[in-house]
mmCIF file of C-alpha atoms in Angstrom:
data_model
loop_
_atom_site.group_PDB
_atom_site.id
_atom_site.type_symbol
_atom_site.label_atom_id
_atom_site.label_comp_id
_atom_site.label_asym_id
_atom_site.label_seq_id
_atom_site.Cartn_x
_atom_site.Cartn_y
_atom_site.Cartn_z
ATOM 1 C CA UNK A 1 -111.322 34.535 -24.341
ATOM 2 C CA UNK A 2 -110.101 31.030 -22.564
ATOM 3 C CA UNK A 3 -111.951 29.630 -25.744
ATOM 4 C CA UNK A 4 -110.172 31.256 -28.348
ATOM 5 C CA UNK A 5 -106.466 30.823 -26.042
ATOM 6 C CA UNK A 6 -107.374 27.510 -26.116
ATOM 7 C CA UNK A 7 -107.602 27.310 -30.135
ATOM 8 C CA UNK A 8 -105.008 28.782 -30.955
ATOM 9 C CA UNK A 9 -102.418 26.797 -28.783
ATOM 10 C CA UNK A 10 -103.546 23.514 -30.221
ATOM 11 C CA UNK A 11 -103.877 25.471 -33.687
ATOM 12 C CA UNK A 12 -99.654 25.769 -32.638
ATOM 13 C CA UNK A 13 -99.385 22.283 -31.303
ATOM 14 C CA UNK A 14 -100.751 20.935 -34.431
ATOM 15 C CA UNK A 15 -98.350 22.765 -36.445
ATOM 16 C CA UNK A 16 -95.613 21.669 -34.591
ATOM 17 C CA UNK A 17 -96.335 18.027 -34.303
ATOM 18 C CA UNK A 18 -96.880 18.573 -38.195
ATOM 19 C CA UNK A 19 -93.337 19.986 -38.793
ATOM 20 C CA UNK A 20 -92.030 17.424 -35.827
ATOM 21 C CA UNK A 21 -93.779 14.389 -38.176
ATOM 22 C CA UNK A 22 -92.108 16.251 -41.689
ATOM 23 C CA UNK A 23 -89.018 16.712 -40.282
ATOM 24 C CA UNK A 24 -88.167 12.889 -39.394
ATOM 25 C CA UNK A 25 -88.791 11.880 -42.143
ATOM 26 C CA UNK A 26 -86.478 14.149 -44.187
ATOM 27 C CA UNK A 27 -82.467 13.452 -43.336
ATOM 28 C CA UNK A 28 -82.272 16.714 -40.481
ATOM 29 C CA UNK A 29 -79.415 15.526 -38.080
ATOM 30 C CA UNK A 30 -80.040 13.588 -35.313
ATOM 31 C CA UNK A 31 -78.908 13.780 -31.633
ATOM 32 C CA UNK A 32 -75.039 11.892 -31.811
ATOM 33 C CA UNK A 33 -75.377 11.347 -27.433
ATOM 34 C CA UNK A 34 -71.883 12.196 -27.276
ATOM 35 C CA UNK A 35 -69.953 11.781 -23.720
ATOM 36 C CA UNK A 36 -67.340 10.460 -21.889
ATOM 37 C CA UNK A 37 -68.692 6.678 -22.542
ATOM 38 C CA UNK A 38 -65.452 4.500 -22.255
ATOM 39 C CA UNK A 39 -62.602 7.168 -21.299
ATOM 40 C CA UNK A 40 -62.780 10.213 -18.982
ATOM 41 C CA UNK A 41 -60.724 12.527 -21.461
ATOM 42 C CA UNK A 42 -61.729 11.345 -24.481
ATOM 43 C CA UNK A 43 -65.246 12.430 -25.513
ATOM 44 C CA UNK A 44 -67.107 9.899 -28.456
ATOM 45 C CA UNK A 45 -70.428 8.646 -29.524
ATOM 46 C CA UNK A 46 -72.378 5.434 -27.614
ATOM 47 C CA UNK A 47 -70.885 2.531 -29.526
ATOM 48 C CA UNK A 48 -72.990 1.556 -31.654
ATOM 49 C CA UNK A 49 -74.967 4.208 -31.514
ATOM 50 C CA UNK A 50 -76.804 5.359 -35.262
ATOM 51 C CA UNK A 51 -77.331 8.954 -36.415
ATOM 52 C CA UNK A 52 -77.789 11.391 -39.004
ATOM 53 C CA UNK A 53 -76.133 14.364 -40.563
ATOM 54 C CA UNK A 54 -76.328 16.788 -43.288
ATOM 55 C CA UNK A 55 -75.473 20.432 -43.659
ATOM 56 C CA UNK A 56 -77.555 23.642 -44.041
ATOM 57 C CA UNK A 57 -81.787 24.473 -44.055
ATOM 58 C CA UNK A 58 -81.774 22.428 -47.342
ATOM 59 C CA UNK A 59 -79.362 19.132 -45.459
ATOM 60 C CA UNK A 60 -76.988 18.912 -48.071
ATOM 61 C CA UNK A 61 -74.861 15.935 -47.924
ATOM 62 C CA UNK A 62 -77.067 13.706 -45.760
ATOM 63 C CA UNK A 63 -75.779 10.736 -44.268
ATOM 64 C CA UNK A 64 -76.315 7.647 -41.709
ATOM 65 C CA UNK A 65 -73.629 6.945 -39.415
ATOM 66 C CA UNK A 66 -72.952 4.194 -36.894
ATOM 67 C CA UNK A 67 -70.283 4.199 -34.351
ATOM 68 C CA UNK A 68 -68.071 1.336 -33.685
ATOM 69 C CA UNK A 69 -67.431 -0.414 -30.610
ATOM 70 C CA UNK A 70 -65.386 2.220 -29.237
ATOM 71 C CA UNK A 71 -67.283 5.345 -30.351
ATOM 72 C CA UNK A 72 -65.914 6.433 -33.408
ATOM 73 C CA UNK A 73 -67.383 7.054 -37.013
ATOM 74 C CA UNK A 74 -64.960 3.940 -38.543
ATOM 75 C CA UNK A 75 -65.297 0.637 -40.754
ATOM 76 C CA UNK A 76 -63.525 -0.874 -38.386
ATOM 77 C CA UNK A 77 -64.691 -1.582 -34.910
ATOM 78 C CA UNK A 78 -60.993 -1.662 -32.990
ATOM 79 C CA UNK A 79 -59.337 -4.454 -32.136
ATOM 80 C CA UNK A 80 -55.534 -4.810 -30.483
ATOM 81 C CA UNK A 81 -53.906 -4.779 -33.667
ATOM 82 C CA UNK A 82 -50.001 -3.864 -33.702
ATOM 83 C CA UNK A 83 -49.947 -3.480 -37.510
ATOM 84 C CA UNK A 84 -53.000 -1.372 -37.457
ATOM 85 C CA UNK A 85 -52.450 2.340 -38.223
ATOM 86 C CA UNK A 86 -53.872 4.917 -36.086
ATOM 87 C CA UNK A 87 -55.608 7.793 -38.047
ATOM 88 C CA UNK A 88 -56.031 10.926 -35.653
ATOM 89 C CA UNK A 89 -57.651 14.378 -36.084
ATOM 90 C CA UNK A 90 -60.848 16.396 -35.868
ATOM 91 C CA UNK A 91 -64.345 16.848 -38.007
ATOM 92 C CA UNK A 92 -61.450 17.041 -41.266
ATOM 93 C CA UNK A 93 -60.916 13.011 -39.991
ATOM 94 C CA UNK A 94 -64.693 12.066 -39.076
ATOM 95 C CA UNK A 95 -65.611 13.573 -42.629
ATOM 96 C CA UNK A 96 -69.277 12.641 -41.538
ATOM 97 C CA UNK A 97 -70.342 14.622 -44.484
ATOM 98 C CA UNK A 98 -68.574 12.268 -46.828
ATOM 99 C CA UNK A 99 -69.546 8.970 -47.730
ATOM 100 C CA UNK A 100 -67.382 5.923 -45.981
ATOM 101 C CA UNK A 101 -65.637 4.871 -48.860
ATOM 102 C CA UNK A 102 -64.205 8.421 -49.320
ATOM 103 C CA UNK A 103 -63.412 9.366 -45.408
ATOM 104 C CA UNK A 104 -59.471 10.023 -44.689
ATOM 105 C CA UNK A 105 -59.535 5.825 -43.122
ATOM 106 C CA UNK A 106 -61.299 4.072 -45.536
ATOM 107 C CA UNK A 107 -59.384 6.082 -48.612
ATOM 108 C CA UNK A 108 -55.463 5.691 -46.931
ATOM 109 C CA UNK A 109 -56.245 1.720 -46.348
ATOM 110 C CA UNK A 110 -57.663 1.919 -50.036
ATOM 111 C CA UNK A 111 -54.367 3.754 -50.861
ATOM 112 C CA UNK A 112 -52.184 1.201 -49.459
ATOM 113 C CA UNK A 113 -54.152 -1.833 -51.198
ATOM 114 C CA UNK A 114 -55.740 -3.497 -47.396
ATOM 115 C CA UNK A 115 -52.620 -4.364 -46.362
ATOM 116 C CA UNK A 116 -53.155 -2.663 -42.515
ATOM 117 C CA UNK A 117 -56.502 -1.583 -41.487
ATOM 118 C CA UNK A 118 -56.631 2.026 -40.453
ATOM 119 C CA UNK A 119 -58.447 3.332 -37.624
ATOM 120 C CA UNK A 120 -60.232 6.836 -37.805
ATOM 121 C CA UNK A 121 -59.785 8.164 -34.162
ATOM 122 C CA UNK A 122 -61.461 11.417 -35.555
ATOM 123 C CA UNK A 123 -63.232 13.809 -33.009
ATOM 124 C CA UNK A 124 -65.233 17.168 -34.113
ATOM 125 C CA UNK A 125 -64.302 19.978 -32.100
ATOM 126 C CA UNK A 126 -60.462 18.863 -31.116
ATOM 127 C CA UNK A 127 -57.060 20.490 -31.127
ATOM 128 C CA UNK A 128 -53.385 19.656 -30.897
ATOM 129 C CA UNK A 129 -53.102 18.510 -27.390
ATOM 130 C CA UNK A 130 -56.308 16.449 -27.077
ATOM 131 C CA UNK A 131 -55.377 14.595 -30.101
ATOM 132 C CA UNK A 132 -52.260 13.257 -27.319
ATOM 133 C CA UNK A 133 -55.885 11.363 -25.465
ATOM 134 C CA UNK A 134 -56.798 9.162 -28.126
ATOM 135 C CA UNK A 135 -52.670 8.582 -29.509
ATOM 136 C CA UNK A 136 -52.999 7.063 -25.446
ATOM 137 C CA UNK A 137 -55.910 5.654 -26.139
ATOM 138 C CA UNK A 138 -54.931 3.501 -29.575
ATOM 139 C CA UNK A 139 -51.456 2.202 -27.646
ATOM 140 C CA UNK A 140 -52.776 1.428 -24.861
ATOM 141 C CA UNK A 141 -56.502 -0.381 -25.808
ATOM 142 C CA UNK A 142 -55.290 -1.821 -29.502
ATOM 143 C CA UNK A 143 -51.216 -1.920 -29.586
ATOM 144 C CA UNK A 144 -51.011 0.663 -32.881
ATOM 145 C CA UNK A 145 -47.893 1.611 -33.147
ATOM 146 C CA UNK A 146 -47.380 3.694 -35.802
ATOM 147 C CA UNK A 147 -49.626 6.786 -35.872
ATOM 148 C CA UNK A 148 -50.802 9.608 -37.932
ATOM 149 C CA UNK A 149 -51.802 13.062 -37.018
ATOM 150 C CA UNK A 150 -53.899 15.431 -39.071
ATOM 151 C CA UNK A 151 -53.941 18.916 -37.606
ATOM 152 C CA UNK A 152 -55.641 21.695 -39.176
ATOM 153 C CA UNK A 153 -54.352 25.443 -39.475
ATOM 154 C CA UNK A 154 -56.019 26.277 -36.317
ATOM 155 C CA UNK A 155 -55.181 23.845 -34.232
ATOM 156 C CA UNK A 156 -52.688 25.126 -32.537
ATOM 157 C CA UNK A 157 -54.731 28.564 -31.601
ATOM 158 C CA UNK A 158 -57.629 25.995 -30.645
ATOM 159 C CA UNK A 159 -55.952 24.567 -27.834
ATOM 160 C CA UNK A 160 -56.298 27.270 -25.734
ATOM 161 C CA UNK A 161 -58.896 26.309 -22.920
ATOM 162 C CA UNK A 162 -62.340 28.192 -23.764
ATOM 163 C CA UNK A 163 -61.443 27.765 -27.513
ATOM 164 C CA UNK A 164 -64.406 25.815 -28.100
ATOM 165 C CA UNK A 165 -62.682 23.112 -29.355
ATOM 166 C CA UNK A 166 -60.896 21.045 -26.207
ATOM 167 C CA UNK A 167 -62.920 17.633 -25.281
ATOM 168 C CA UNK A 168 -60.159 17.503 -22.434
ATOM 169 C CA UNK A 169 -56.473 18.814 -22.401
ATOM 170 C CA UNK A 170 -55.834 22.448 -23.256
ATOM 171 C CA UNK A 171 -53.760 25.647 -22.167
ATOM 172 C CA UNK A 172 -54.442 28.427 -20.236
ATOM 173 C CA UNK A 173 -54.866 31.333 -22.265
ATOM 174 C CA UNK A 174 -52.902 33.736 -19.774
ATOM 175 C CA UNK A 175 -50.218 31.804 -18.534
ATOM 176 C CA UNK A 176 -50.256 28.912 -21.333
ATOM 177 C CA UNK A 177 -49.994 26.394 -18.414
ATOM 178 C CA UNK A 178 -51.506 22.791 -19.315
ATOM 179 C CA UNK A 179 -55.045 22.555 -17.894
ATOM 180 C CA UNK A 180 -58.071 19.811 -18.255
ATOM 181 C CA UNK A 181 -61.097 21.063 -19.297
ATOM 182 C CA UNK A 182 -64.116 18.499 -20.009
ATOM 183 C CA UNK A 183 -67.521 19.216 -21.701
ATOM 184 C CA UNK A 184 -70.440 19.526 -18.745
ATOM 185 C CA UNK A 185 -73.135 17.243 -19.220
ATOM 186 C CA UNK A 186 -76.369 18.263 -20.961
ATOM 187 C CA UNK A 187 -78.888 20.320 -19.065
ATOM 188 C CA UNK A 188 -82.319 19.240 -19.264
ATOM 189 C CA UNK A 189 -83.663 21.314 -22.032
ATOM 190 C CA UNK A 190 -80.931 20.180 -24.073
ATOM 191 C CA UNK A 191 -81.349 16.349 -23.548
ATOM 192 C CA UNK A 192 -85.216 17.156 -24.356
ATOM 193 C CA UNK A 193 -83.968 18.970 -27.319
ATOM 194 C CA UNK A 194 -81.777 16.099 -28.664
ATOM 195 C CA UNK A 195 -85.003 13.749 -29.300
ATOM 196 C CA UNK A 196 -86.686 16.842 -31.369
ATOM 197 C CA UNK A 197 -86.697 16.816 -35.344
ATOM 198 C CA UNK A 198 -87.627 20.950 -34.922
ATOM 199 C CA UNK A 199 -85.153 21.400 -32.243
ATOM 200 C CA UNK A 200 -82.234 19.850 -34.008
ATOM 201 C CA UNK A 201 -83.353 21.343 -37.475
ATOM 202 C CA UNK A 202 -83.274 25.084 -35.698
ATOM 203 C CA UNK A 203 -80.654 24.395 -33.560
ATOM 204 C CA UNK A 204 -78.562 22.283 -35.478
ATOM 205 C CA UNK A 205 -79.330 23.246 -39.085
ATOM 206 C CA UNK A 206 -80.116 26.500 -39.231
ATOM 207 C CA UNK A 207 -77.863 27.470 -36.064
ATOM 208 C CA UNK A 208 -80.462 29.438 -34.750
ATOM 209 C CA UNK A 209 -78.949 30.974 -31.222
ATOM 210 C CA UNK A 210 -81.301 32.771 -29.413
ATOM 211 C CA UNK A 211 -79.612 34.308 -26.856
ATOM 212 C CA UNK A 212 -77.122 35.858 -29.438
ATOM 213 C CA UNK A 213 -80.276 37.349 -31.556
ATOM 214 C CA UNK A 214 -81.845 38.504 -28.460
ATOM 215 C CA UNK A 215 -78.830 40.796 -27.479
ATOM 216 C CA UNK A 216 -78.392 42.222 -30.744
ATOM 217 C CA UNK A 217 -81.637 43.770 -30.643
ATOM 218 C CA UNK A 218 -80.217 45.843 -28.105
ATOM 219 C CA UNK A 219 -76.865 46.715 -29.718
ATOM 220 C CA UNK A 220 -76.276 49.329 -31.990
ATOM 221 C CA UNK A 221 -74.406 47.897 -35.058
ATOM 222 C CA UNK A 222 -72.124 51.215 -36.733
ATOM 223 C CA UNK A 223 -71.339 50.761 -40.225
ATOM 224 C CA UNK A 224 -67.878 50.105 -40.877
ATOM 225 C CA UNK A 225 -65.820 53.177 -42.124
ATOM 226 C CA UNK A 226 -64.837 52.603 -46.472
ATOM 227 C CA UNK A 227 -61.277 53.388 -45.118
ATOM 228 C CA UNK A 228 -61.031 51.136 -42.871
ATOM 229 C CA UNK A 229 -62.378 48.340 -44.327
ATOM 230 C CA UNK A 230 -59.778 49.384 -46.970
ATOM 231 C CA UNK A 231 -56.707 49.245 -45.005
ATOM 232 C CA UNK A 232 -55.226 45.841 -44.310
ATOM 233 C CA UNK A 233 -52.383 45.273 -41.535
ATOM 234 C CA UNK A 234 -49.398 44.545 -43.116
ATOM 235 C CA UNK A 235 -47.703 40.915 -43.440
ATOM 236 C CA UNK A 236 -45.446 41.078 -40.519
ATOM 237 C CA UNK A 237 -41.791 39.915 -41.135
ATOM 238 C CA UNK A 238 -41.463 37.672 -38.262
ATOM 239 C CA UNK A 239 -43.128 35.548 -35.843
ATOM 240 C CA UNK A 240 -44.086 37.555 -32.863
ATOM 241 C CA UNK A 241 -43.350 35.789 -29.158
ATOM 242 C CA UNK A 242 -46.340 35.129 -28.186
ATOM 243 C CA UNK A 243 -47.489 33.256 -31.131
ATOM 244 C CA UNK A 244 -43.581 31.437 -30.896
ATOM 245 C CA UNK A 245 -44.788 30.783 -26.864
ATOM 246 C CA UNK A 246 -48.018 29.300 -27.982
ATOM 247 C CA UNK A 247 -46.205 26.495 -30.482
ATOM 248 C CA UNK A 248 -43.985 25.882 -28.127
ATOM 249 C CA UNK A 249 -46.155 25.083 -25.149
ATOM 250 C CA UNK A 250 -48.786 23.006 -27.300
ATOM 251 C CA UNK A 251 -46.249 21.008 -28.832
ATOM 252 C CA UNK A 252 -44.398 20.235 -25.656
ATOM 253 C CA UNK A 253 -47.335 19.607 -24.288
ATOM 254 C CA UNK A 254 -48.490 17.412 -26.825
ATOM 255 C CA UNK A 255 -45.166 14.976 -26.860
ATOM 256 C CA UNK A 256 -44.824 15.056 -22.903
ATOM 257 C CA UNK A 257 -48.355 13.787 -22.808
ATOM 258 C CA UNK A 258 -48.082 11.347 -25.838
ATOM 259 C CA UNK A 259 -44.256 10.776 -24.982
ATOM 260 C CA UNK A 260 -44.754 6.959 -23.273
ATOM 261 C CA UNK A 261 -46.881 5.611 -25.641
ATOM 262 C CA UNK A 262 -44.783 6.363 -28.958
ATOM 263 C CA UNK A 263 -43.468 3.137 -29.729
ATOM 264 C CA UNK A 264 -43.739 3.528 -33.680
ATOM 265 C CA UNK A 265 -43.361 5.745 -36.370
ATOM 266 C CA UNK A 266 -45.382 9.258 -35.878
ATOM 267 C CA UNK A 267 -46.751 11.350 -39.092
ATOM 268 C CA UNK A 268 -47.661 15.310 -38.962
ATOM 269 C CA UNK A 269 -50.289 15.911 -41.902
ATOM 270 C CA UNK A 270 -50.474 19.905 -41.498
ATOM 271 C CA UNK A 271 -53.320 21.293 -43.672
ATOM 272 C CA UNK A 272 -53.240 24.782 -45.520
ATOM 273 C CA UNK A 273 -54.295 27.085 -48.078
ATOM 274 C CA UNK A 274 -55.913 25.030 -50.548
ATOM 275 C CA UNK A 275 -53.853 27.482 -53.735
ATOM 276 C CA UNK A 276 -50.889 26.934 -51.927
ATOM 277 C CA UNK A 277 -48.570 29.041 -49.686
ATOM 278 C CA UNK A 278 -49.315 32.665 -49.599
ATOM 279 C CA UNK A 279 -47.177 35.161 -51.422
ATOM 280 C CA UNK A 280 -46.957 37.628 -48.714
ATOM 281 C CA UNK A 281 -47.873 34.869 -45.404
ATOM 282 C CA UNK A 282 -49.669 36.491 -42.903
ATOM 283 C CA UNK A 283 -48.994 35.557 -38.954
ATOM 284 C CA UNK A 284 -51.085 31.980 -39.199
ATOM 285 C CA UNK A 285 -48.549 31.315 -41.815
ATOM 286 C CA UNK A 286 -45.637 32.036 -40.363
ATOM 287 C CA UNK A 287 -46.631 30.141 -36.990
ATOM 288 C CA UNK A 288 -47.714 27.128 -39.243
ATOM 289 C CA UNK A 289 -43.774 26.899 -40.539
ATOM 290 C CA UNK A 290 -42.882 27.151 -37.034
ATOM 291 C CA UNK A 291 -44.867 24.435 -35.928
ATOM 292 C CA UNK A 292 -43.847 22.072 -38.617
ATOM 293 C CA UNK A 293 -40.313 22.806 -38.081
ATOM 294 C CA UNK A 294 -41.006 22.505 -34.707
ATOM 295 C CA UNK A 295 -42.888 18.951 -34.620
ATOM 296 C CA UNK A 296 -39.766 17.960 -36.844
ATOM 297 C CA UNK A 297 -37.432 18.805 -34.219
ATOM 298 C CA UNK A 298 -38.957 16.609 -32.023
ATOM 299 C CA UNK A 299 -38.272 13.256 -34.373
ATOM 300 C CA UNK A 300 -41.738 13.413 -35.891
ATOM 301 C CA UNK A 301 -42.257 13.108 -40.054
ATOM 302 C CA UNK A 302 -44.384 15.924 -41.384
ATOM 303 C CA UNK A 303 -46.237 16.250 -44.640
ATOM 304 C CA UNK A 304 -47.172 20.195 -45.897
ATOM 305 C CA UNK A 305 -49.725 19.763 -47.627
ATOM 306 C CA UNK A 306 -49.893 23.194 -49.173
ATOM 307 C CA UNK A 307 -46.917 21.725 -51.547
ATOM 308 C CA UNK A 308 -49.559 19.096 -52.507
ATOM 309 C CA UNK A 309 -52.293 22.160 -52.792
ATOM 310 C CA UNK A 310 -50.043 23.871 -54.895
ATOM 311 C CA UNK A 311 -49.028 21.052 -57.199
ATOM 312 C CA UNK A 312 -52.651 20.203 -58.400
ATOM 313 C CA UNK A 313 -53.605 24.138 -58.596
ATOM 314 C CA UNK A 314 -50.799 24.260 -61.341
ATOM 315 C CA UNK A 315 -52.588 21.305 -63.573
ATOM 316 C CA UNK A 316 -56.565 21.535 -62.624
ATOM 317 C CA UNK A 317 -59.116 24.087 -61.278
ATOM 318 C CA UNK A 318 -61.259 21.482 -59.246
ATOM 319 C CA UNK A 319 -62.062 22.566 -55.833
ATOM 320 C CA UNK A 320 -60.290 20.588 -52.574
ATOM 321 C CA UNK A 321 -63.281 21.868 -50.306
ATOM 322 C CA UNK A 322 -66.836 20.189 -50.150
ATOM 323 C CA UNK A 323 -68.217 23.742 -51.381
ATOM 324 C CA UNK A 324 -68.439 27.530 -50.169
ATOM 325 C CA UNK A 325 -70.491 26.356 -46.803
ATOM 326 C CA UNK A 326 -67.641 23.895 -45.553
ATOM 327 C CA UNK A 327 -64.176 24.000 -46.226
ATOM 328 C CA UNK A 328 -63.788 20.252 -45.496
ATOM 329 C CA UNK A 329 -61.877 18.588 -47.916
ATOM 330 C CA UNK A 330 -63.895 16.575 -50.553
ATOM 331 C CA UNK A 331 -63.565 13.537 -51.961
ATOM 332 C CA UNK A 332 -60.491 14.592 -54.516
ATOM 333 C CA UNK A 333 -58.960 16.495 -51.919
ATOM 334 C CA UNK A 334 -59.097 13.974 -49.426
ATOM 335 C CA UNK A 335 -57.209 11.626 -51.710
ATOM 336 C CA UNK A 336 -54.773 14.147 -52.212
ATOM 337 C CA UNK A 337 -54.070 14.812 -48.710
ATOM 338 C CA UNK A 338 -54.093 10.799 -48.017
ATOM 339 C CA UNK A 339 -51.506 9.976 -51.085
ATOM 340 C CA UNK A 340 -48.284 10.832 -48.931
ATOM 341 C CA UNK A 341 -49.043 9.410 -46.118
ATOM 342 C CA UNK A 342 -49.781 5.978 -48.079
ATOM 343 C CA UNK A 343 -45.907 6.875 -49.371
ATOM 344 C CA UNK A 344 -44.948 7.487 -46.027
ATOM 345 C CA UNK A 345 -46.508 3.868 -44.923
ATOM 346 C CA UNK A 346 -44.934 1.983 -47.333
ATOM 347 C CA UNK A 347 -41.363 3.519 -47.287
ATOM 348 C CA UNK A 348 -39.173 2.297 -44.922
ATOM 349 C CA UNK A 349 -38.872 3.833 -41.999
ATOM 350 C CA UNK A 350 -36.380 6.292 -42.073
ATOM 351 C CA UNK A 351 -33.820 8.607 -39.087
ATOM 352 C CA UNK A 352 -35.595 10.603 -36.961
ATOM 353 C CA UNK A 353 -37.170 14.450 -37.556
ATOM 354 C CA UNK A 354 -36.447 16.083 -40.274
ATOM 355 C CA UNK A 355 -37.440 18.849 -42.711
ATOM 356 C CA UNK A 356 -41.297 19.000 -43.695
ATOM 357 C CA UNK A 357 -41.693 16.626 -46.544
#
């Protein structure tokens, strides 16, 4: 019996120091060792640290990335740099799935011929209010003055604290009072799992989650009713208060925190529907117009890019989005969304706030 026991685990141990040896050699992400390295509310890579990424059980898009010397997926390492622009956002900014010549940076510096470098400050995983953190972080480390902000539809919704999305500032669900919530460090298991091709291609590729699977097994799923799934609530006519609440407190939140270190010009680049607006807008629509209006209000520029959506749908059926897995803007529609804010750069600056542009 101990003989056989004793086969068959190193029949498994060979298997998985097989699939271990397979795996690194085919692009399946590697650990990115993210933390608090240089800032205590902004979360980034080591610098200098080298990775890799790709998408899905058959890593799609693989590629190699390095961080600069300040954490970030850039061409640039940073440098105090008043004519520098400051390029700020989530994963949609990182673009890690993209290669360099075709991330948001690298394409608006491309767009505006070289003549100021850009810097990426993208983080995965970020919202409205921690994008404040590293608009701190590029005035007071590098001197950029003028800055640009990409936000997402969700980004307002995602800076509520236990969004999963907040490296540091967020709001309190209930009360919508400003709160600071940082990542915990890695357990154990997890910094073990990090250095494992078959961890990170389960974990991280194929998004196994165990403890998920292993309660399901113990819930009865009831099939949906045909009527149900039928009915659709209705487009409501107005922006409810709570959702009007929720703008207000992230924005405020956002320009008391990133309030002293606006010494330039400040862009709003709100993403949307990639067909353009809806015909009957739904409540994230509605609270995206409020938000834009709103960032206006407070002397910022803003570009809608569902106008710009909208405009190429009319003359071309290409796709804006890397493809059905990841609604990331590709290449084209990265170029797209970059084109105004090149327009924006180069204009003179003009009075504050503003209508959406």
């Amino acid at each position: 019996m101990r003989r056989s026991l004793a086969f068959a685990t190193a029949a498994v141990l060979g298997v998985l120091l097989a699939l271990e040896l397979l795996l690194r050699v085919l692009p399946v992400s590697t650990a990115t060792m993210t933390g608090y390295h240089l800032d205590t509310e902004v979360l980034t890579y080591p610098p200098g640290h080298h990775w890799t990424t790709s998408t899905g059980w058959d890593l799609r898009n693989p590629q190699h990335l390095r961080a600069n010397n300040w954490g970030f997926v850039s061409e640039h390492d940073f440098q105090p740099d008043p004519r520098a622009v400051a390029l700020i956002g989530d994963s949609y900014i990182e673009a890690s799935m993209l290669d360099p010549a075709d991330r948001p940076a690298a394409k608006l510096e491309a767009l505006i011929g070289g003549a100021r470098k850009v810097y990426g400050f993208g983080s995965p995983g970020t919202a409205l209010i921690d994008h404040a953190q590293r608009l701190r972080l590029a005035s007071e480390q590098f001197q950029v003055r003028d800055v640009v902000v990409f936000l997402e539809r969700g980004d307002v919704r995602q800076s509520l604290c236990g969004s999963g999305n907040v490296h540091s500032r967020c709001l309190d669900p209930a009360t919508l009072q400003p709160l600071t919530e940082r990542q915990p460090s890695p357990s154990t298991v997890k910094r073990w799992a990090r250095h494992s091709a078959v961890a990170q291609y389960l974990f991280g590729q194929l998004k196994l989650q165990p403890l998920a699977l292993l309660r399901s097994m113990f819930v009865r799923a009831v099939p949906e009713e045909p009527a149900a799934r039928a009915m659709a609530p209705a487009a409501p006519a107005t922006l409810d208060d709570r959702s009007r609440a929720l703008v207000d407190a992230a924005v405020g939140r956002f320009f008391a925190d990133a309030g002293p270190y606006l010494r330039g010009r400040l862009l709003f680049v709100i993403d949307g529907r990639r067909e353009g607006p809806a015909a009957e807008p739904e409540a994230e629509d509605l609270q995206r117009r409020y938000l834009m209006n709103h960032l206006a209000a407070y002397g910022a520029a803003v570009v809608d890019l569902e106008r710009v959506y909208e405009a190429h749908a009319r003359g071309s059926a290409r796709r804006l989005d890397v493809g059905p897995y990841d609604g990331h803007l590709n290449p084209l529609g990265v170029a797209l969304a970059m084109q105004p804010v090149a327009d924006w750069l180069r204009a003179a600056p003009g009075p504050a706030g503003g209508h959406p542009l």
